[in-house]
Every structure is written in C-alpha cells, then in structure tokens.
XYZ file of C-alpha atoms in Angstrom:
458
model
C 211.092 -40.556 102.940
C 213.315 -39.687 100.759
C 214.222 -41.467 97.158
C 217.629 -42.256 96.543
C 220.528 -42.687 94.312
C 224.546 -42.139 94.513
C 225.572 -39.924 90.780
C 228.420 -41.631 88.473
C 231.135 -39.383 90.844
C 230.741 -40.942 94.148
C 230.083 -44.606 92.518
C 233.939 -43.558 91.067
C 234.594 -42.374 94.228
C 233.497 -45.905 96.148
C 235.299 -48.173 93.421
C 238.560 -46.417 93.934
C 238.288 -46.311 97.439
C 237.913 -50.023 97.029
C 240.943 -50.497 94.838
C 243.217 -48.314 97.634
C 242.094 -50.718 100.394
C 243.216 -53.995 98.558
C 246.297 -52.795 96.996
C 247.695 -49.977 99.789
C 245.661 -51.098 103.196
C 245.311 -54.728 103.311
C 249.104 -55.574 102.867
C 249.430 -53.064 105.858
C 246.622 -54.523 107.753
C 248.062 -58.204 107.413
C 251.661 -56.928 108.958
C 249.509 -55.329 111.952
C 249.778 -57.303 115.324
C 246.473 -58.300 115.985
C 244.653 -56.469 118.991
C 246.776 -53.568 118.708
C 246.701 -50.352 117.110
C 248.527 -50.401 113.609
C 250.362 -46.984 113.523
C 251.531 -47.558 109.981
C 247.662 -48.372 109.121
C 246.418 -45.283 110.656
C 249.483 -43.349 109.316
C 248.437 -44.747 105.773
C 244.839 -43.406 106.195
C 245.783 -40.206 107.210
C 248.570 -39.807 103.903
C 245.622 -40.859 101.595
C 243.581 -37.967 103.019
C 240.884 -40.266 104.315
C 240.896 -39.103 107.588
C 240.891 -35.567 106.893
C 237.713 -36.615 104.720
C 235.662 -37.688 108.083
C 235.574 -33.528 108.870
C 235.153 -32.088 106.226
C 232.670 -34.447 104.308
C 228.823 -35.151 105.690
C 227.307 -38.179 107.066
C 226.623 -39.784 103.487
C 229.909 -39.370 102.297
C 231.103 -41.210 105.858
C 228.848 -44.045 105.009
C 230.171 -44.427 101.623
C 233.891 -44.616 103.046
C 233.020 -47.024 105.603
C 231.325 -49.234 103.240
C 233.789 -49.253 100.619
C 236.507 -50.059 103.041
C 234.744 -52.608 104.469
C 233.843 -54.507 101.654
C 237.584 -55.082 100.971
C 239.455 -54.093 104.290
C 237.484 -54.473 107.475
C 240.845 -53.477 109.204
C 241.141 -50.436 107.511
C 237.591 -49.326 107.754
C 237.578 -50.079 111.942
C 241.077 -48.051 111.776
C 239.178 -44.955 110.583
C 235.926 -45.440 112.417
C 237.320 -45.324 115.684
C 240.111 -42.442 114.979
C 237.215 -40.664 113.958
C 235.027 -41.270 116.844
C 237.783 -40.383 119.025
C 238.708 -37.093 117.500
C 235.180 -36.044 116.164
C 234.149 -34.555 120.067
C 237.445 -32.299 119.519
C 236.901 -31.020 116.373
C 232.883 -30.369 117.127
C 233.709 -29.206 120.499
C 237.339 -28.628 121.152
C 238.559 -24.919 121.433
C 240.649 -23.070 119.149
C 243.707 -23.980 121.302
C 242.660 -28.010 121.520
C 241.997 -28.260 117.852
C 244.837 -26.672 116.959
C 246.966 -29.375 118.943
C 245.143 -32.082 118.236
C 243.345 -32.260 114.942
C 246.756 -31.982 112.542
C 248.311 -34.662 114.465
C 244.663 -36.920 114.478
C 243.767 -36.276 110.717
C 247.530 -36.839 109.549
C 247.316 -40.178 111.693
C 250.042 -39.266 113.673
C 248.227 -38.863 117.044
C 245.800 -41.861 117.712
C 242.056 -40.950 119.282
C 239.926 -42.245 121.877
C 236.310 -42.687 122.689
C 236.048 -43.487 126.366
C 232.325 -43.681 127.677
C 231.723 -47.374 128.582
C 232.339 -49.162 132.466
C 232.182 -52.126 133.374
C 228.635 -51.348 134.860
C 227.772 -48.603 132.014
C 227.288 -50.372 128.499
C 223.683 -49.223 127.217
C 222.743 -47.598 129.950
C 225.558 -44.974 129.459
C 223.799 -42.760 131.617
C 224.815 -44.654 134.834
C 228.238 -44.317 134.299
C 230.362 -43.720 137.212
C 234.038 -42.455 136.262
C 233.753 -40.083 139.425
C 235.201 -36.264 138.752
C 236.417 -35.102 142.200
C 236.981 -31.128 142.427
C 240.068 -30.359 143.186
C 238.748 -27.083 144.643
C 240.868 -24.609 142.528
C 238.566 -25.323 139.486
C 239.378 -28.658 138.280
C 238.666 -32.129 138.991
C 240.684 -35.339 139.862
C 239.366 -38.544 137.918
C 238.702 -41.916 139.502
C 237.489 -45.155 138.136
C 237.442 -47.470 135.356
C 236.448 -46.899 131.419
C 236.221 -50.477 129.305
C 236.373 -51.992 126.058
C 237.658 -49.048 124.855
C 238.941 -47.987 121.178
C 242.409 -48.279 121.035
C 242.821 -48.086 124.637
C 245.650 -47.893 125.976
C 247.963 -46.695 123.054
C 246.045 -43.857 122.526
C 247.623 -40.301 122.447
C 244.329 -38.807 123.998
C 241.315 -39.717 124.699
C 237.588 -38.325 124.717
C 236.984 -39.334 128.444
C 233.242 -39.131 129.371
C 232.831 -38.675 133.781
C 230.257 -38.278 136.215
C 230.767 -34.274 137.817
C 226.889 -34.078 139.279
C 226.112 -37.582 141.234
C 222.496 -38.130 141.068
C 221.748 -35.903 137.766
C 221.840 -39.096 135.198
C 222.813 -37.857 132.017
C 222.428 -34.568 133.075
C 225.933 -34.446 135.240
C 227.737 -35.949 132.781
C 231.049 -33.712 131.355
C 233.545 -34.624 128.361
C 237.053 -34.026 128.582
C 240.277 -34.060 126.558
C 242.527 -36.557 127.773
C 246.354 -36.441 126.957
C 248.078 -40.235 127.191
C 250.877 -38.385 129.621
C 248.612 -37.319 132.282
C 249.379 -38.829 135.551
C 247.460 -41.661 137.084
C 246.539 -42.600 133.537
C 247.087 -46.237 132.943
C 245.168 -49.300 131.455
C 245.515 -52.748 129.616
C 244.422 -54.668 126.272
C 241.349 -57.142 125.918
C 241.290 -59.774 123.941
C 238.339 -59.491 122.257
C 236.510 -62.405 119.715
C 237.643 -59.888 116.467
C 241.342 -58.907 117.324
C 240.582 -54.859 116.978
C 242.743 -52.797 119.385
C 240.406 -52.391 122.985
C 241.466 -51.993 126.423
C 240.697 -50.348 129.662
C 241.189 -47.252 130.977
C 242.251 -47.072 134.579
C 242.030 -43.189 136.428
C 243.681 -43.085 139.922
C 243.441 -39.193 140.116
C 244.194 -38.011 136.963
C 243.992 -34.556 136.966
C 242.057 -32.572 134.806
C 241.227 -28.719 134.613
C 238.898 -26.219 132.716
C 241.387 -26.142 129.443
C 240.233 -30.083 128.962
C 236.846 -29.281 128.912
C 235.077 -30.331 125.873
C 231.395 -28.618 125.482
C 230.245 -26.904 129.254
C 230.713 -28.871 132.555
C 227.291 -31.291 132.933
C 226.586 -31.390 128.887
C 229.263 -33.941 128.199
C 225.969 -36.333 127.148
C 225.491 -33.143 124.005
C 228.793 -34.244 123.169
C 227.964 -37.930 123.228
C 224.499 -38.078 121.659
C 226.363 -35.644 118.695
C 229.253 -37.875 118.263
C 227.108 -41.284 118.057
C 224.330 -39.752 115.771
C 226.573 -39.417 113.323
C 228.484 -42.452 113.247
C 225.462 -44.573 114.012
C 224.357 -45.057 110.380
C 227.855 -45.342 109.284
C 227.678 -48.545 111.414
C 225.181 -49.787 109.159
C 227.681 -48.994 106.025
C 230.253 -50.803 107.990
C 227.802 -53.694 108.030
C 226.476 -53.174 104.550
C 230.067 -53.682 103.194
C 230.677 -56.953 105.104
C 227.699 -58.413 103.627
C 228.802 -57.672 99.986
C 231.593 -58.588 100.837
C 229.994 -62.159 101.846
C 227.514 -62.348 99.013
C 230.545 -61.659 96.514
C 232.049 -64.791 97.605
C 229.034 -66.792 97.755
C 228.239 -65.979 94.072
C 231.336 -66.748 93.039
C 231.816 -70.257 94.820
C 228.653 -71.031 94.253
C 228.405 -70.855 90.610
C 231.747 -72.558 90.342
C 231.407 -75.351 92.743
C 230.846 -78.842 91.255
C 227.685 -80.604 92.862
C 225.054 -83.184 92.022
C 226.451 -83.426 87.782
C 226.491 -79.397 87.623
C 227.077 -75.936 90.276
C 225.233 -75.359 93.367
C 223.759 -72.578 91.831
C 221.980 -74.846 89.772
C 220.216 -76.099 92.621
C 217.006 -73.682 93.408
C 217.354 -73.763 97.080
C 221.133 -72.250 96.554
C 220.136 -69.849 94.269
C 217.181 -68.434 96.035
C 219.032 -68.466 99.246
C 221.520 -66.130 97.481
C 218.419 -63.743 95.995
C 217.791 -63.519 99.658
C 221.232 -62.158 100.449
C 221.083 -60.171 97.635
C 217.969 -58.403 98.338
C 217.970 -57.869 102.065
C 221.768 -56.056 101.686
C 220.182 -53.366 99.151
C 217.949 -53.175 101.244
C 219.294 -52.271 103.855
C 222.133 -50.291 102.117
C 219.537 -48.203 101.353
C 218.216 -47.427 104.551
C 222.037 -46.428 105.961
C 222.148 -43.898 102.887
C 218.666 -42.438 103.863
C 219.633 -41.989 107.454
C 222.875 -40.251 105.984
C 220.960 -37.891 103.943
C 218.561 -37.013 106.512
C 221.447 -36.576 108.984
C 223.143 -34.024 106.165
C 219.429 -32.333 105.774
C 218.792 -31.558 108.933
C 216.105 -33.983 109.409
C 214.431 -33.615 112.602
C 213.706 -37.549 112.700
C 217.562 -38.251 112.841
C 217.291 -40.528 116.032
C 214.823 -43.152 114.368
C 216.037 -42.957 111.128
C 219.732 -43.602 112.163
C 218.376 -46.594 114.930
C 216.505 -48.237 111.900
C 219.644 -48.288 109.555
C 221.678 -49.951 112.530
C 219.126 -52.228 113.250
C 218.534 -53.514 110.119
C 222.302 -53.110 108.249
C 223.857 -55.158 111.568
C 221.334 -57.828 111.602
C 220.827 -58.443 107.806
C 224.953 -58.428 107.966
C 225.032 -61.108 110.595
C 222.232 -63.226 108.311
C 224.306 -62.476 105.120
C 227.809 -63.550 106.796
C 225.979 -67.017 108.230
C 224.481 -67.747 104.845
C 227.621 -67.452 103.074
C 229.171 -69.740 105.488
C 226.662 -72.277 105.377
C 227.153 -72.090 101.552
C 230.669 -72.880 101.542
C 230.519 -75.426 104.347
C 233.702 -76.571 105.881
C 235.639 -74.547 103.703
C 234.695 -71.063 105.248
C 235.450 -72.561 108.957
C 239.099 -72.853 108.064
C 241.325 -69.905 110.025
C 242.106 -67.321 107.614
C 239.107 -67.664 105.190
C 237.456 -64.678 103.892
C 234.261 -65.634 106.121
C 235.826 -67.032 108.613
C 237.464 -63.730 109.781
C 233.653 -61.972 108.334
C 231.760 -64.455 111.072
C 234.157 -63.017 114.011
C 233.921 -59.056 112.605
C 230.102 -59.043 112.130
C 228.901 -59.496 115.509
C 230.153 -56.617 117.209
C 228.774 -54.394 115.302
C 225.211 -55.701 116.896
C 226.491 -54.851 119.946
C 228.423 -51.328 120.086
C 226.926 -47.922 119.761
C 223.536 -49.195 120.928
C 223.120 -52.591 120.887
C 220.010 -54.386 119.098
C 217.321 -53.845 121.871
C 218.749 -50.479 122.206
C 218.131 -49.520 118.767
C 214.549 -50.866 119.200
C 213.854 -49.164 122.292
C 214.672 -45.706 120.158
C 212.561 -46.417 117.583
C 209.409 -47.252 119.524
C 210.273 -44.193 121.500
C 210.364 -41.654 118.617
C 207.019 -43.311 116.861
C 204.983 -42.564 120.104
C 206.269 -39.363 120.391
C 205.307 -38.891 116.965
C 202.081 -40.361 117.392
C 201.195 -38.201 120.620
C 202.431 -34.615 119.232
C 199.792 -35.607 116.364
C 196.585 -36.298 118.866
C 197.930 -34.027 121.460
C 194.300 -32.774 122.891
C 193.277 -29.148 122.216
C 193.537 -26.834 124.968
C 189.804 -25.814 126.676
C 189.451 -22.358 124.497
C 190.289 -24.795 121.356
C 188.281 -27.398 122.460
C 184.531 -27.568 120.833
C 181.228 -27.644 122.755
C 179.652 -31.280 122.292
C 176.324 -31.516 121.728
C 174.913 -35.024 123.394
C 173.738 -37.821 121.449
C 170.341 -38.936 121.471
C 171.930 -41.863 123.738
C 173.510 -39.268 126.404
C 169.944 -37.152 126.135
C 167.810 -40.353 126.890
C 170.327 -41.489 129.961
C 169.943 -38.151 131.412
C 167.501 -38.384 134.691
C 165.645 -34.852 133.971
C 164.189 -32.637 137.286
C 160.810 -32.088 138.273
C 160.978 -29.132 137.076
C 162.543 -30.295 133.739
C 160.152 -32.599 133.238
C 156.462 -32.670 135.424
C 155.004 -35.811 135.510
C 151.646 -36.022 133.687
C 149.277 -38.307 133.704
C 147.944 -39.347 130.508
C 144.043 -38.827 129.088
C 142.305 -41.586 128.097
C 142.520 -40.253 124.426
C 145.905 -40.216 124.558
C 146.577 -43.598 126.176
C 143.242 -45.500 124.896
C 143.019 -49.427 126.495
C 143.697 -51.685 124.009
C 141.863 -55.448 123.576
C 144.242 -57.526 124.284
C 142.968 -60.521 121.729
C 143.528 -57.729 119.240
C 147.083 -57.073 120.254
C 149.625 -58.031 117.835
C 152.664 -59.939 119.075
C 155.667 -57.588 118.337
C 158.722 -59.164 116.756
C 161.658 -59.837 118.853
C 164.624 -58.495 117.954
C 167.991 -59.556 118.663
C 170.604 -58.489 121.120
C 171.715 -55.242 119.567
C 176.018 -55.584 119.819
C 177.486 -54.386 122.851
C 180.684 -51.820 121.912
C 183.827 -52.669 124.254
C 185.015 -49.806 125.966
C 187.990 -48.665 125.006
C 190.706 -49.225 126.551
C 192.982 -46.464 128.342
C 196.627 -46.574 128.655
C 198.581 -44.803 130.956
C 201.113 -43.137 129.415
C 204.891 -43.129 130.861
C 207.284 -39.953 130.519
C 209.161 -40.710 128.167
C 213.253 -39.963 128.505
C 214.854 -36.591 127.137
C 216.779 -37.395 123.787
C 219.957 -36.649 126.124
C 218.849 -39.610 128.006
C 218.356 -42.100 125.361
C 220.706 -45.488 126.434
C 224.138 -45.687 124.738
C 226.966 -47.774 123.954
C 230.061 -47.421 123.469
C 231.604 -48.729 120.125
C 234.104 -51.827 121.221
C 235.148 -52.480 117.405
C-alpha cells in the first residue's frame, strides 16, 4: 500500500482550480438550463485547458481536478467528467483519422461526447446489453434498440455507442463504435432525473454503421469499456470526496456561528464530535481515491479492487457527510437553493453509476479470492512431497497376513495377573474430537472483461 502525500505544486494547483470554478464556472453554471447540456460551460472548460488536461495528465491528476471542482462547482466538475468519458474511448482507441476529427473539437469543448452503454434492461449487468448490430452484409452493421440514462444524450455531437455483434457471447460479442449525432435513424429524448444533469435516451432504428466507426476490434468493445471505467472509477470517489468538503465546510462554519442553548452548537459535544466524524471519514477516504490513482498511474496490477474500494467508500462516506450536514443545519438546508440542499440531490448518484454499491462489493470480494487462491494454489504431483503417515494413519491401517502373522503370546510374555492385585487405572477424559473441516466448492469466477458495469447517469 502505498504512503501518500500531494507536493506544495499540485496543492497550488487544487486551490486555483478552486478559485476558477467559483469566479469563471459557477456564474456559467447558474445561467445553464437545468437538464441540458451547457455549451458555454463545456466551451469554458475546454478555453481553460481543463479538458485537454483529462489526456494528457494520469489518473491522480484526474482525481485532483474532479475534486477541486467539485468542492466549489459540482456543475462544472459533472461537465468534464462526462465529456471525458465520452471522448476518452476515442482518444485510447480511435484511429488516426477519428482522433483527428474528433479530439480538437472534444478537448476545445466545441464537440460534446457521449458514453452510451446502459438499456433499460442493462444497468450493472452491462454484459446483457442488447443494442442489436445487424450486418448489413457489405461489412457493416445496422443498429437497433434503445441506450438509457445516457450522458448528455441527445445533444451530443457523437457518441461512444456500446452494441451486441455476437448474440450469446456475453461480454465477449460486445463492439464499440463512434457515433456521429447526423447519422440516420439516430434520435432520442431528455430524462428528468432527481439532480438536473443533462441524460437522455438513445433511440437506433437502423443506424448505420461501418468498419471506419469501429473503436478497438469487432467483439472487444467490453476492452474498451472496462479501460474507460477503470480510470474514471476512482475519480468518482474525488467527485464524492469534494462534495463532502464541500458539506463539512459549511457545517463548520454554521456550526460555530449558530447561537444555541447561551453559546454555538459547536459548543455542544454531540455537534462537535459529529463534525470530527465528518472530518475524519472524508480524509479518509480522500485518501483511498488518491491511492487507487497512483496505483492506476503505476501500473498496479490490483487496479480493479483498489479503484472498487475508493468508490465504495468516497460515495458512501459522501452520502453520510452530505446527511450530517443537513441534519446540522436543520430546516435551513431543506430550503431550494441551499448549498446542501442541491449537495443532498447530487450525492446519490454517484452510489449508483459506474458500478453501483453492491457492484463495487461484488469486485472486491472477487479480486481477494482470487488473490487468496493464486497464493494456496496446490503444487502440481512432481512438486508435490511424499507424506509420511502419522502414527494415527499407521495405527488405522488394517495390516495383511503377511504384514503382520498373528502370534500367540508365551506365558512369559503375557504372565496372568491376580486380579486383587490389579490396580484400578485412572480414567481419563474424553480426549476433544477435531471438526472436520469444512470444504467449499469453489465457483469460476468471471473474466475481468466480465465484471458487471454501469453506466455513469451523472
């Protein structure tokens, strides 16, 4: 595990980033129609250089972005996370001709991205999705079906579409493509959704697609996917790590300015020590998202757990965090437009997209007994070493004759003894019986490409 702390640069880094999204983003944000995609937002982003920064910078240096942002502009932040979760599969992927289209446009925040992999019937199990790729038997495919709570669906300029071209092969038949907006049979419609962020449907009534939209090889669209997702997943975290300092920031400062009982709440020890609580649990689980970065930049082979335990714990810490502060303010914070008011809406999607809660527990408990078994894996039969039986296994053993001829005992060597003479042995007690232990059947367990997913809906 690896020790951690950020150097005097990217603290300077984070406090101006903080400073840009009050003073430049926020004023945008609040002239943005909610539930719709803020062009002059994005546009800002991209004239800042902030979304040039999500490809060319590492997973850390994402957190840190999100975070900041967050903490004073959850608009702003969910503007860049999903422009960069759209366009992220086309610069990883795209070729030379696609990137050179799309990724000036998409980093300048002129062209606006899409992630579509949910369905109605495909959340976390992403696998089962459905969005059916017909061939079109001159080397392309016609698309048909449905994609849901999409990001910024459907004002996007293109979209990373995720569809089904092998039926029966799970994750195995799934392929990515590159989308244009223009494409026939391409239509869709805005949700309304409990935080107002821009997400709609996708609707496909043939759209035609061909080898050129290809992102990755026919049938390893999920390589594309489980790519994309493992490195935004801990910036999740950061995204929840700077709503709850944002939320303990303004529980400190109401509580030690709020008259109550002849002095502040925060002279009352259960206030207080709620807020240590806050306070604790949020660096705490800050700095699990920046340990998941690092490993992510590394190279770390544990990526997948590392990355499900920073969600896990930044989204639900954020959730307890945003409820506290609430519950500290009282009716105040339930007013529309308060601080936490519009906090208590954001945080709980984040739970919720790019693997849910149980999702991110599932991973987990999968990577620890894979751990666990590559450790005690058996050695094979010219490793394994001759064992010699116990005195237990050498006493159950029912010898041969002719391992062991009965003989019948001289009277020197069996002499009768007087019984009045005999002395009455001591009893001893039950000697402990061991349990047997227990054997569990072990499952196979899924291929990393078939690890359940969701799709971000912030």
């Amino acid at each position: 595990m690896p020790a951690f702390s950020l150097d005097p640069a990217q603290i300077t880094w984070c406090e101006e980033l903080g400073v840009l999204a009050a003073e430049r983003l926020k004023p945008l944000a609040d002239r943005g129609e909610p539930g719709r995609v803020n062009r002059p937002l994005v546009a800002a982003l991209g004239d800042l250089g902030l979304l040039a920064r999500l490809f060319d910078a590492g997973a850390l240096d994402l957190c840190l972005l999100r975070e900041s942002l967050a903490r004073a502009c959850t608009e702003a932040e969910t503007a860049l996370a999903l422009q960069g979760l759209g366009t992220h599969p086309v610069a990883a992927f795209g070729t030379p001709a696609q990137r050179a289209r799309w990724l000036p446009e998409a980093t300048a925040g002129r062209a606006v991205a899409a992630f579509a992999l949910s369905e109605p019937d495909a959340g976390s199990d992403a696998a089962a999705l459905a969005l059916d790729a017909v061939p079109d038997g001159r080397g392309g495919w016609h698309l048909h079906g449905e994609k849901r709570w999409i990001s910024n669906a459907p004002e996007a300029d293109f979209a990373t579409v995720f569809a089904r071209t092998t039926r029966g092969a799970g994750a195995r038949g799934v392929t990515a493509f590159l989308v244009p907006a223009d494409r026939p049979g391409l239509g869709g419609e805005h949700l309304d959704m409990l935080a107002p962020h821009a997400l709609g449907t996708l609707t496909f009534d043939g759209v035609p697609v061909g080898p050129d939209d290809l992102l990755g090889q026919p049938d390893q669209g999920f390589r594309v996917a489980m790519n994309t997702l493992n490195l935004f997943r801990p910036s999740v975290g950061a995204f929840a790590v700077g709503m709850a300092q944002a939320a303990l920031d303004a529980a400190l400062a109401h509580t030690a300015a709020r008259p109550a009982f002849g002095g502040v709440l925060a002279d009352l020890q259960a206030v207080s020590h709620r807020v240590a609580e806050m306070a604790t649990r949020t660096e705490a689980a800050r700095l699990l998202v920046y340990a998941a970065a690092v490993a992510y930049d590394e190279g770390d082979p544990d990526v997948p757990r590392r990355s499900a335990m920073a969600k896990l714990l930044a989204t639900e810490t954020a959730q307890y965090v945003v409820d506290a502060a609430v519950q500290l303010h009282g009716a105040l914070a339930l007013q529309r437009g308060h601080l936490l008011e519009h906090l208590y809406r954001e945080v709980r999607a984040p739970r919720i997209y790019e693997g849910a809660t149980e999702v991110q527990r599932t991973i987990i408990a999968k990577e620890l007994y894979a751990k666990a078994r590559r450790s005690t894996k058996e050695p094979s039969d010219g490793e394994r070493p001759v064992k010699e039986p116990s005195a237990g296994e050498q006493a159950l053993k029912e010898p041969s004759d002719g391992e062991h001829p009965v003989k019948e005992p001289s009277a020197e060597e069996h002499p009768v003894k007087d019984p009045s003479t005999e002395e009455h042995p001591v009893k001893q007690p039950f000697a402990e019986v061991p349990h047997a232990e227990a054997r569990h059947a072990v499952t196979k367990e899924p291929t990393a490409e078939e690890l359940p997913l969701k799709e971000p809906t912030a």
